XYZ file of C-alpha atoms in Angstrom:
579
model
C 8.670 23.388 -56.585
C 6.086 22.666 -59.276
C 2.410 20.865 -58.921
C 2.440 17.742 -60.782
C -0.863 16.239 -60.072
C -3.965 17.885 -58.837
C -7.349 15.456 -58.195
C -10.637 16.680 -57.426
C -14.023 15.146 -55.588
C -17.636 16.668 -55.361
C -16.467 20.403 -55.689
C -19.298 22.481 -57.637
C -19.705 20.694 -61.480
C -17.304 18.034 -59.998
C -18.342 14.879 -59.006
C -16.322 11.677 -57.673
C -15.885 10.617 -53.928
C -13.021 9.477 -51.427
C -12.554 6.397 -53.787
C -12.298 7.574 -56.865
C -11.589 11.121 -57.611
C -13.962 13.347 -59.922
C -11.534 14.628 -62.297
C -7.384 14.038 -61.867
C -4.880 16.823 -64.034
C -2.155 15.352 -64.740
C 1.017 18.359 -64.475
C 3.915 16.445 -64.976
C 6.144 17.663 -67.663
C 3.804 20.156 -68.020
C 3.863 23.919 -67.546
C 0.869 25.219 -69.561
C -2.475 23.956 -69.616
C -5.692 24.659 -71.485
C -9.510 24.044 -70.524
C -11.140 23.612 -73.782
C -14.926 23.164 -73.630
C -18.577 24.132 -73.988
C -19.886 26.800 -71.592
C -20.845 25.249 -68.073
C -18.619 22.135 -68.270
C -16.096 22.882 -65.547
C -13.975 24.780 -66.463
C -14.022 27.465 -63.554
C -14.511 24.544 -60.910
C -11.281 23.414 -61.974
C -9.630 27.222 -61.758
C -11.232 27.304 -58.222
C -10.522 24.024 -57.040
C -6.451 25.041 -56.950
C -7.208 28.602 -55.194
C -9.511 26.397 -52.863
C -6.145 24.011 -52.068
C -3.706 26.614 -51.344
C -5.483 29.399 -49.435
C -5.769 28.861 -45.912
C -8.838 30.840 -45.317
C -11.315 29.716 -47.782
C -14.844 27.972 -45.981
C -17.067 25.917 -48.150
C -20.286 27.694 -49.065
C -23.405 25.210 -49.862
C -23.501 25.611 -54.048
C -19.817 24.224 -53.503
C -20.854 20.576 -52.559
C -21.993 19.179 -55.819
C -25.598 19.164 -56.349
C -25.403 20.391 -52.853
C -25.218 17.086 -51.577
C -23.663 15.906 -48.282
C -20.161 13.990 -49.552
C -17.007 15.703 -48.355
C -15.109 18.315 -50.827
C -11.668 16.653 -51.682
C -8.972 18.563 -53.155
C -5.684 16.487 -53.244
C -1.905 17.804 -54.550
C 0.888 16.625 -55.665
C 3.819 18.724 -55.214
C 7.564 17.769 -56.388
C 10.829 19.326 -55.818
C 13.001 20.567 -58.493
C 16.094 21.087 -57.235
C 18.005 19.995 -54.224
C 17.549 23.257 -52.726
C 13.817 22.832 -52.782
C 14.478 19.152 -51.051
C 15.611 20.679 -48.251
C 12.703 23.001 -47.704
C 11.084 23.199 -44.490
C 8.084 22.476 -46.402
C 8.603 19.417 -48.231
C 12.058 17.611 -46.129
C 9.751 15.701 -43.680
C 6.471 14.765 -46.583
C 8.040 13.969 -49.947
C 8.974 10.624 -50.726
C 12.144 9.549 -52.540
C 11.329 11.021 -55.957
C 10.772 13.932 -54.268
C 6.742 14.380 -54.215
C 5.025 15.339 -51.363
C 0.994 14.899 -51.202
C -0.997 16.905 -49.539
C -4.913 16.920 -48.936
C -7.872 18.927 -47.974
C -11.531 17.980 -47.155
C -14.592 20.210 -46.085
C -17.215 18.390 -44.252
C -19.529 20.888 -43.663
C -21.194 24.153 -45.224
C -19.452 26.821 -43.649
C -16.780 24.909 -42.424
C -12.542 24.678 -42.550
C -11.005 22.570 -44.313
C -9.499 19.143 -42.765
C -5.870 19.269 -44.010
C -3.626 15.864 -44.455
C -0.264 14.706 -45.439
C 0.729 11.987 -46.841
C 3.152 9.710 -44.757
C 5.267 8.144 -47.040
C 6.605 5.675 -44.751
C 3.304 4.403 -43.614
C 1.890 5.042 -46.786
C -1.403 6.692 -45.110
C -2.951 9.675 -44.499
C -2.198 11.976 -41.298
C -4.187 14.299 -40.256
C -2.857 17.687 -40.119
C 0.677 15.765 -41.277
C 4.152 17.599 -41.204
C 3.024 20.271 -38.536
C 1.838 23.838 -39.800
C 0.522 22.657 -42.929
C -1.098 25.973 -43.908
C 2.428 27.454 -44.104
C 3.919 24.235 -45.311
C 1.024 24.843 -48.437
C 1.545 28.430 -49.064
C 5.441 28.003 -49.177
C 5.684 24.588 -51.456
C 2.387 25.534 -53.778
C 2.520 27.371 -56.476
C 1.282 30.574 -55.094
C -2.094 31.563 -57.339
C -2.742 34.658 -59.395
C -6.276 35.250 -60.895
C -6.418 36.947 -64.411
C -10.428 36.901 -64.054
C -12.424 38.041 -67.659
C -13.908 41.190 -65.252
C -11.380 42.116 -62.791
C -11.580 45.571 -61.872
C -8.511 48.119 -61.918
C -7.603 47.771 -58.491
C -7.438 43.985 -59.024
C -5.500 44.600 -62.007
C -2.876 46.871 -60.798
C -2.928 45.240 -57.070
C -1.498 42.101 -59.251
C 1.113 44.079 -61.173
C 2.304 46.105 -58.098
C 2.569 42.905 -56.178
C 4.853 41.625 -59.020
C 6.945 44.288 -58.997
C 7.230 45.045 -55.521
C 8.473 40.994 -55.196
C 11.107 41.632 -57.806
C 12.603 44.715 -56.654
C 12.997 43.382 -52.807
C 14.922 40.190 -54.347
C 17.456 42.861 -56.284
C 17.380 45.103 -52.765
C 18.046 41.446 -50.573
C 20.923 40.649 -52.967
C 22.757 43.868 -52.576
C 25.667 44.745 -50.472
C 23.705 47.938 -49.358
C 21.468 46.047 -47.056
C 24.373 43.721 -45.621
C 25.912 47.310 -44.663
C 22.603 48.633 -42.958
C 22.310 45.300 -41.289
C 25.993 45.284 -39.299
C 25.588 49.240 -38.558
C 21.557 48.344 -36.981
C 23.328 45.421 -35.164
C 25.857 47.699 -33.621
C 23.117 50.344 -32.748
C 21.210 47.446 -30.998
C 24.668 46.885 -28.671
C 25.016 50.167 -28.244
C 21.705 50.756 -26.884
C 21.492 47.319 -24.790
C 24.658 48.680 -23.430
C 24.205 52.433 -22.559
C 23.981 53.334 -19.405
C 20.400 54.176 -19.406
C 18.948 50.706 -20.264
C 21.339 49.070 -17.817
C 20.135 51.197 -14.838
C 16.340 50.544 -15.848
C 17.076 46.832 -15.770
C 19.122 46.866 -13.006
C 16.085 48.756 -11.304
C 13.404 46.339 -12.528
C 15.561 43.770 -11.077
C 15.976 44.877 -7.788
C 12.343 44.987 -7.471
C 11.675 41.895 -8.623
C 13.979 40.193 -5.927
C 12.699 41.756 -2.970
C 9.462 39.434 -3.985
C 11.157 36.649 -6.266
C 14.965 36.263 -4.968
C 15.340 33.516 -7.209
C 14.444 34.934 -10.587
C 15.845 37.522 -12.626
C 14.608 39.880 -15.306
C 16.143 40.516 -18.654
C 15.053 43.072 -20.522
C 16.669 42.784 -23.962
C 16.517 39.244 -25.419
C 19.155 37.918 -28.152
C 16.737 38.228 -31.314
C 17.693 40.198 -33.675
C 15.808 41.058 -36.482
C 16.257 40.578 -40.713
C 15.985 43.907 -41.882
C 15.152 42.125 -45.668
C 11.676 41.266 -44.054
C 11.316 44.445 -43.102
C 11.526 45.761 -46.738
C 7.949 45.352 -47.478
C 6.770 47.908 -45.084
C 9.491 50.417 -46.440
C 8.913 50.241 -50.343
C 5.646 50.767 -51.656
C 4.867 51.029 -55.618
C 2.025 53.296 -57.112
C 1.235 53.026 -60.438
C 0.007 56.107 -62.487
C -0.879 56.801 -66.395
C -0.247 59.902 -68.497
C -1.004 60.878 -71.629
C 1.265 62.231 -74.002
C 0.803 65.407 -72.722
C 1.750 64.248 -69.444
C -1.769 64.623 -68.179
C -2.959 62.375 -65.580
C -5.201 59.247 -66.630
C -6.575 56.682 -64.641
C -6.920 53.097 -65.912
C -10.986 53.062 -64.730
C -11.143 55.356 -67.821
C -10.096 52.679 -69.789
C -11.897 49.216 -71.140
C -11.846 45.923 -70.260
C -9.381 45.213 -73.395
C -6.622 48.032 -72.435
C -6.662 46.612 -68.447
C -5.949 43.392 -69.712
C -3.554 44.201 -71.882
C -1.880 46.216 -69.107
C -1.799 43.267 -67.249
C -0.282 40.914 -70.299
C 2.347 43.660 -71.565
C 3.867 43.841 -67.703
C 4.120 39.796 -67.311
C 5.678 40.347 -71.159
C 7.991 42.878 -69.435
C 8.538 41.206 -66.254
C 9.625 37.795 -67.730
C 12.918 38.602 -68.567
C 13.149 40.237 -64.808
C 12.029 36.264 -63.409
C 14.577 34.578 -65.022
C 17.449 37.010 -64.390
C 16.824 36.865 -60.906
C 17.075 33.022 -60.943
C 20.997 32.894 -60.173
C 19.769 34.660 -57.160
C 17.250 32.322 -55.543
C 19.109 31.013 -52.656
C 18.767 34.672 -51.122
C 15.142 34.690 -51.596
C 12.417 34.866 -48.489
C 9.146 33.269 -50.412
C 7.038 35.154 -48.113
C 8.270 38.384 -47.853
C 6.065 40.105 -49.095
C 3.551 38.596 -46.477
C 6.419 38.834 -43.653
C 6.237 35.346 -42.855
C 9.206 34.606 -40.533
C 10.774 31.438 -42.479
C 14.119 30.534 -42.300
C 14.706 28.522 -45.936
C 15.025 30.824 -49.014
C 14.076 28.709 -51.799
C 12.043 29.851 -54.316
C 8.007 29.752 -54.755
C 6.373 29.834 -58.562
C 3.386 31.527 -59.392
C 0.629 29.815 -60.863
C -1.382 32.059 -63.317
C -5.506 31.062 -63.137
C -6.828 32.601 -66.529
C -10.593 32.949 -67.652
C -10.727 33.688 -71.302
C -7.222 35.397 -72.107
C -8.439 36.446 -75.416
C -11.642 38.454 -73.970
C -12.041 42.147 -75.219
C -8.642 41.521 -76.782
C -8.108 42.207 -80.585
C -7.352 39.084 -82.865
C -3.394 40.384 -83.400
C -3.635 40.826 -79.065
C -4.733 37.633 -78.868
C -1.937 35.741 -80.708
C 0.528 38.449 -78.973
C -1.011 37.310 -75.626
C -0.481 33.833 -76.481
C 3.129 34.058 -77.381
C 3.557 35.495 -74.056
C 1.717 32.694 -71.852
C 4.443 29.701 -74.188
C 6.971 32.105 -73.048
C 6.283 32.721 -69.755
C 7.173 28.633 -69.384
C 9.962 28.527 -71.727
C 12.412 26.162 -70.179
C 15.394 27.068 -71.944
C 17.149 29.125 -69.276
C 15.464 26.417 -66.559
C 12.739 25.553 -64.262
C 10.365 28.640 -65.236
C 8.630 30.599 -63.095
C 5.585 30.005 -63.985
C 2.616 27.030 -64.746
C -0.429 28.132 -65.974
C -4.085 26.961 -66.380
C -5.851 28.627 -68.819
C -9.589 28.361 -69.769
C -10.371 29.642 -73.317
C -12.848 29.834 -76.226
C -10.071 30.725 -78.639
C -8.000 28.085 -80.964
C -5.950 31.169 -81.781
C -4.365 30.739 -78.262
C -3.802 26.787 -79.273
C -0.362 25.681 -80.510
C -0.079 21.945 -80.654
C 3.697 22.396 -81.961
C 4.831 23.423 -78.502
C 6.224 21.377 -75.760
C 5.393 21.407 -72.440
C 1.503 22.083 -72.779
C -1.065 20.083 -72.749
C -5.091 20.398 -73.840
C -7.747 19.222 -71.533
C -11.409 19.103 -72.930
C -14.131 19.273 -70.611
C -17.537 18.036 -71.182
C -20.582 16.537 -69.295
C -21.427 12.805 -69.149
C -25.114 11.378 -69.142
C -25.126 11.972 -65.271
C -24.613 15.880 -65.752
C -20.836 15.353 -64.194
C -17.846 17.066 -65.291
C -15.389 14.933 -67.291
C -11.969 15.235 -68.613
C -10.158 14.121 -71.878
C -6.153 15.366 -71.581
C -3.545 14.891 -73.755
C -0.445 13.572 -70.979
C 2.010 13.714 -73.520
C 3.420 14.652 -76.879
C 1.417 12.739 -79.111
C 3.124 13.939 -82.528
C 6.775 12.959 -83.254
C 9.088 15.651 -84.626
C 7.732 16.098 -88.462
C 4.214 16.252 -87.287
C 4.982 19.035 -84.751
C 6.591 20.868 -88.082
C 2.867 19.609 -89.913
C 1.311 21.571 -86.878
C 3.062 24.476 -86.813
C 3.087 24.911 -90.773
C -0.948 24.416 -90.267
C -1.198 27.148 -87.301
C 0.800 29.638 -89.437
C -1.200 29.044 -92.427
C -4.635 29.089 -90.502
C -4.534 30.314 -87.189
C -8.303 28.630 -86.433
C -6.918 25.454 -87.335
C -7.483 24.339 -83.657
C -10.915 24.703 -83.624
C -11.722 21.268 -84.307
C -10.807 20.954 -80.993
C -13.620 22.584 -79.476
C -16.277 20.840 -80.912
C -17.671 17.773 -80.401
C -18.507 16.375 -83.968
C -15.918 17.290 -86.883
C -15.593 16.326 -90.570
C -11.708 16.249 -91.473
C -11.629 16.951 -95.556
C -8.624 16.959 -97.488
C -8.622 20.605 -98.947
C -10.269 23.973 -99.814
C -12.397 22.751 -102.352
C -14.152 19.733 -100.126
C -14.147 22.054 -97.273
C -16.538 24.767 -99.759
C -18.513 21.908 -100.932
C -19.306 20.640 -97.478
C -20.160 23.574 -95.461
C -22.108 25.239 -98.296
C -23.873 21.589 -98.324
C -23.984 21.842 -94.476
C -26.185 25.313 -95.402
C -28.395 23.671 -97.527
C -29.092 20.875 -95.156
C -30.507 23.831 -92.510
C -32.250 25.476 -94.747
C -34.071 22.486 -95.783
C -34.629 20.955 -92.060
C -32.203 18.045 -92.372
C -30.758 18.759 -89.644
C -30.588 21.917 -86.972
C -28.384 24.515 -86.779
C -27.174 23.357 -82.806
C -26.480 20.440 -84.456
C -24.096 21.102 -87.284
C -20.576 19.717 -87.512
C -17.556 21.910 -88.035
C -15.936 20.914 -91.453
C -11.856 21.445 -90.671
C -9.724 22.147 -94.388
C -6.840 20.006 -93.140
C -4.626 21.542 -95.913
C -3.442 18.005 -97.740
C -4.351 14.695 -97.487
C -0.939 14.310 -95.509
C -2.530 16.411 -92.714
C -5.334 14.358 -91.588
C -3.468 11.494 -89.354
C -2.060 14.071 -87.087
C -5.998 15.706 -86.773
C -6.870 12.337 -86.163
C -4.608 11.533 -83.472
C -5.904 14.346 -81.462
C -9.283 13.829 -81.738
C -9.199 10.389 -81.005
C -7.458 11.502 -77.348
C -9.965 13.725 -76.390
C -12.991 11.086 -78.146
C -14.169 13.532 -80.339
C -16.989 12.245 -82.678
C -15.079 12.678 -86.333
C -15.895 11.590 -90.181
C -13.143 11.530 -92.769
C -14.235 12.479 -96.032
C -11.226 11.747 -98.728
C -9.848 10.927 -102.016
C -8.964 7.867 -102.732
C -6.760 8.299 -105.323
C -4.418 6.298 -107.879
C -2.311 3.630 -106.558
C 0.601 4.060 -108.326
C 1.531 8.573 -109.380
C 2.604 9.904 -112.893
C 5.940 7.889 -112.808
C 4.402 4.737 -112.568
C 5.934 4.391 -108.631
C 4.368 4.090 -105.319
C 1.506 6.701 -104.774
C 2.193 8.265 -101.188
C -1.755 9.061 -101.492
C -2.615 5.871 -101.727
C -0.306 4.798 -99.076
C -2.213 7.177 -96.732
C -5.609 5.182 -97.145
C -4.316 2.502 -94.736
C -2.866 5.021 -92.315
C -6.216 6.918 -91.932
C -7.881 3.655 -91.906
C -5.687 3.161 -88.409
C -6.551 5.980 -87.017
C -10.214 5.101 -87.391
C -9.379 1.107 -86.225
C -7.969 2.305 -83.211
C -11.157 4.298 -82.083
C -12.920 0.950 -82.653
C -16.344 2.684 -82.942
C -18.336 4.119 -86.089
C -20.491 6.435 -84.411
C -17.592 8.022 -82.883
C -14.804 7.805 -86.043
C -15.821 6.948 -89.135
C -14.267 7.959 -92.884
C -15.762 8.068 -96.414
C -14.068 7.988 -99.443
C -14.562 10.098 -102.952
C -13.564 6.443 -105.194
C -10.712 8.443 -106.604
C -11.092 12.487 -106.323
C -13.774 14.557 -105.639
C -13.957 15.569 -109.649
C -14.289 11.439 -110.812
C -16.658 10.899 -108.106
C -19.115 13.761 -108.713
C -18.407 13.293 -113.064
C -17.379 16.837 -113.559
C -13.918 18.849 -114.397
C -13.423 22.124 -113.060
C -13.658 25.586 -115.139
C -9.978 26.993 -115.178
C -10.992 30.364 -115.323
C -12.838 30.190 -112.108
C -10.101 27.659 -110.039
C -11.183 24.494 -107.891
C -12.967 25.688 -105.223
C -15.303 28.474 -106.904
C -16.180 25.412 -109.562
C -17.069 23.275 -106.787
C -19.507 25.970 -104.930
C -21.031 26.504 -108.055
C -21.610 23.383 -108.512
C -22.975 22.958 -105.246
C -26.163 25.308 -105.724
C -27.567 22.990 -108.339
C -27.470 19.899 -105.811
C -30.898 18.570 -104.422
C -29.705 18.101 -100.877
C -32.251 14.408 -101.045
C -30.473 13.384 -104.145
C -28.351 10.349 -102.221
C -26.853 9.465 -106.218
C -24.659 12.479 -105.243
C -21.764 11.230 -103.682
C -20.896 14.240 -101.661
C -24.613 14.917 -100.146
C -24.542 10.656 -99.232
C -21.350 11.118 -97.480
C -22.475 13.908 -95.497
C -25.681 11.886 -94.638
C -23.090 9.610 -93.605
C -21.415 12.241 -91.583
C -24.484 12.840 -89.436
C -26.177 9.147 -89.072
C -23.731 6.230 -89.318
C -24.696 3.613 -92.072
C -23.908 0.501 -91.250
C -24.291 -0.607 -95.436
C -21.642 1.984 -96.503
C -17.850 0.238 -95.804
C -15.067 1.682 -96.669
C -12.298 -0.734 -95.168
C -9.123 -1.674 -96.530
C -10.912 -4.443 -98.381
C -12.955 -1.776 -100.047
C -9.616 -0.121 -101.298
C -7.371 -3.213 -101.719
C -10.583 -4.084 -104.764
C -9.485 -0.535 -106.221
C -6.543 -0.866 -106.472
C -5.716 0.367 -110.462
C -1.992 -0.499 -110.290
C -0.938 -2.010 -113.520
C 1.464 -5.591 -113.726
C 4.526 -5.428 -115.734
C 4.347 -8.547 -118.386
């Protein structure tokens, strides 16, 4: 069973009420997500809110009403089966509807308080309080269970989380075995044999004949008809400790260690593990999901993890980090099946950001006017198959390519020499007090004028404020046919249509190249982009009759006098008419 849908209302930077929810994650086809965002925009509440949902023991402290106000805390999931064996769990047959979702719901009233808990009745379509009967069980078996990955966890936390991971695994394999069926029939015949020695039938007997000189009526039995699952027991028997040496087989512990070598610990062993979770998948149906917490439950389907991750790439080394992030896309690699695991990661990093890859999804956070917490998430694939290959060419070639999704005001330019030009211009501007340093936009090299639709796309989900700064180029190339270049004018010119709103997308264009535009050819000797830097130092950043410092005034104020439509490029057009 996977989440699919998780809404929150008035939980810590959360707003929203019992009408409309504060923020709503949308899971479906989804197995990783990432929290993109400035510091302090919600990206912790969000981790929380899920640990909040599932664990049955969590009161609500005062700084977790927002603005420690007086509306309830709401915290609603949507959970949906995956396979027929999960249908028929005791903890989703009697709330899921006929797609196979069940909704559950908790609300905290009071500081200090429990939780209310609710299921949704799909036949009523309502709310019922305290729903399908033992709904803190019914959560913790049909959730995803949670496992923190915290940036400061200390070692015990650490290998606590490992151990548990292990231990799991290895009492599946024991379960599975025909060892414990053995040890189960030989206990069961111990049990008859000492129900029936002669011993425990005289003490009954005994207890009985007392009890009917008082009570004639009743009788006493000793020895009920229970018996036991020894695979429950297993917990209690196996323990795991683990221990470092050195090469020298010298005993270390991990305390010794940083921050970066604990977390790494923690990575490599999900790395190792991975192959472990989906090997054990043909043997599901003989899986307890609580065993490890001896709950007595009599279905054996199986319960994913969900991995909560603050900043994946702290203390790690750059090569760690994009090691790290391999392992989280693997980790929910479908091809062998429903994995194991969803994640929600919150992170600082674009090297942990591959837009290629299915099944993941970015979420932006940021804070309205009103100082709430909103959300901008990308539901879907937005890219069709060649721009996922665009992507993933882009994230081999520049790893920090995704960092113009962090920001909130980009300039997309075509190549490495604009992208010198503009952020040594950008330099320039501070220096001279046009503009702060808080302030500045992140110039993004999008590799080729080919590259900037796809850029677009994305930022236009998550309503990034953007400025396109290209060539315009010829119309027709050097054998006289259709330009491809020029072609691209009208697509970008879509992209910034569809936004429908200059002083959040916006484009200028260099009337043919940067070179024409700015009346200069490069040195050979020196290459493109050294030319262009030079060139740069000579500039008077208030000299407007420079094309490149008037578009980036452009870039920072909109002006509503400067139009570059498809009008403005139709007029250009240099094609030349056969006679």
């Amino acid at each position: 069973m996977k989440l699919i849908k998780l809404r929150v209302s008035n939980f810590r930077g959360i707003a929203g009420n019992s009408v409309t929810a504060g923020i709503e994650i949308d899971f479906e086809n989804i197995d990783l997500v990432y929290l993109i965002g400035q510091n302090n925009t919600g990206k912790s509440s969000i981790l929380h809110s899920y640990e909040y949902f599932v664990n049955s023991s969590i009161n609500a402290k005062l700084n977790d009403f927002h603005n420690n106000n007086s509306e309830p805390i709401i915290i609603e999931g949507w959970i949906q089966a995956e396979s027929d064996e999960d249908r028929q769990h005791s903890a989703m047959v009697n709330s899921m509807d006929h797609e196979g979702v069940g909704r559950f719901k908790k609300e905290w009233v009071e500081i200090g308080g429990s939780a209310n808990k609710y299921t949704f009745n799909t036949t009523d379509q309502c709310w019922d309080i305290g729903g399908a009967g033992g709904f803190d069980t019914l959560l913790q078996n049909a959730c995803p269970e949670p496992i923190w990955l915290r940036g400061l966890d200390d070692v015990e936390i650490i290998l606590a989380n490992v151990q548990k991971l292990i231990k799991e695994k290895v009492i599946d394999n024991a379960v599975s075995s025909s060892r414990i069926g053995t040890i189960q029939s030989e206990l069961e015949e111990l049990r008859k044999e000492i129900l029936q020695d002669e011993y425990s039938i005289k003490l009954e007997s005994r207890l009985n004949d007392m009890m009917q000189e008082t009570f004639p009526d009743l009788k006493v039995s000793l020895f009920g008809d229970k018996k036991d699952d020894i695979s429950k027991k297993l917990s209690s028997f196996i323990h795991t400790d683990i221990n470092f040496s050195n090469r020298q087989g010298q005993a270390l512990h991990m305390s010794n260690h940083g921050h970066g070598i604990r977390r790494q610990f923690l990575f490599n062993s999900l790395r190792g593990l991975n192959h472990v979770f989906k090997e054990m998948e043909t043997a599901r149906n003989r899986r307890n999901v609580e065993i490890i917490d001896n709950i007595d439950q009599k279905d054996t389907s199986s319960r994913k993890k969900m991995l909560l991750i603050e900043e994946p790439e702290l203390f790690l080394h750059p090569q760690s980090i994009r090691l790290f992030s391999k392992i989280l896309y693997d980790l929910v690699n479908r091809e062998n099946g429903n994995p194991e695991f969803q994640i929600i990661a919150a992170t600082h990093s674009p090297i942990m950001i591959d837009l290629s890859r299915d099944h993941t999804t970015l979420i932006k956070t940021n804070i309205n006017d009103l100082g709430d917490v909103c959300l901008n998430q990308v539901k879907y694939s937005i890219f069709d198959e060649e721009e996922k290959e665009h992507m993933k060419m882009l994230n081999s070639f520049n790893p920090y390519i995704c960092e113009a999704f962090f920001n909130d005001k980009v300039i997309l330019v075509e190549g490495d020499t604009e992208a010198v030009v503009f952020r040594e211009l950008l330099n320039k501007f501070v220096e001279n007090g046009k503009i702060s340093y808080n302030d500045v936009p992140l110039v993004v090299n999008c590799g080729t004028k080919n590259n900037i639709p796809s850029f677009q796309k994305v930022l236009n989900h998550f309503k990034i404020c953007y400025t396109v700064i290209h060539d315009l180029d010829d119309t027709l190339n050097v054998n006289n046919q259709n330009n491809s270049a020029w072609t691209l004018n009208f697509t970008i010119e879509a992209g910034i249509i569809q936004v429908n709103d200059p002083n959040i997308a916006r484009r200028y264009v260099m009337e043919r190249n940067f070179e024409d535009a700015h009346h200069y050819s490069h040195t050979s000797s020196l290459g493109k982009p050294l030319s262009a830097y030079r060139l740069v130092q000579g500039w008077d950043v208030n000299d407007t009759s420079i094309k490149a410092v008037e578009a980036l005034n452009y870039c920072i104020e909109y002006d509503p006098n400067l139009v570059f439509d498809s009008n403005w490029v139709n007029n250009r057009d240099n094609s030349t008419v056969a006679p």
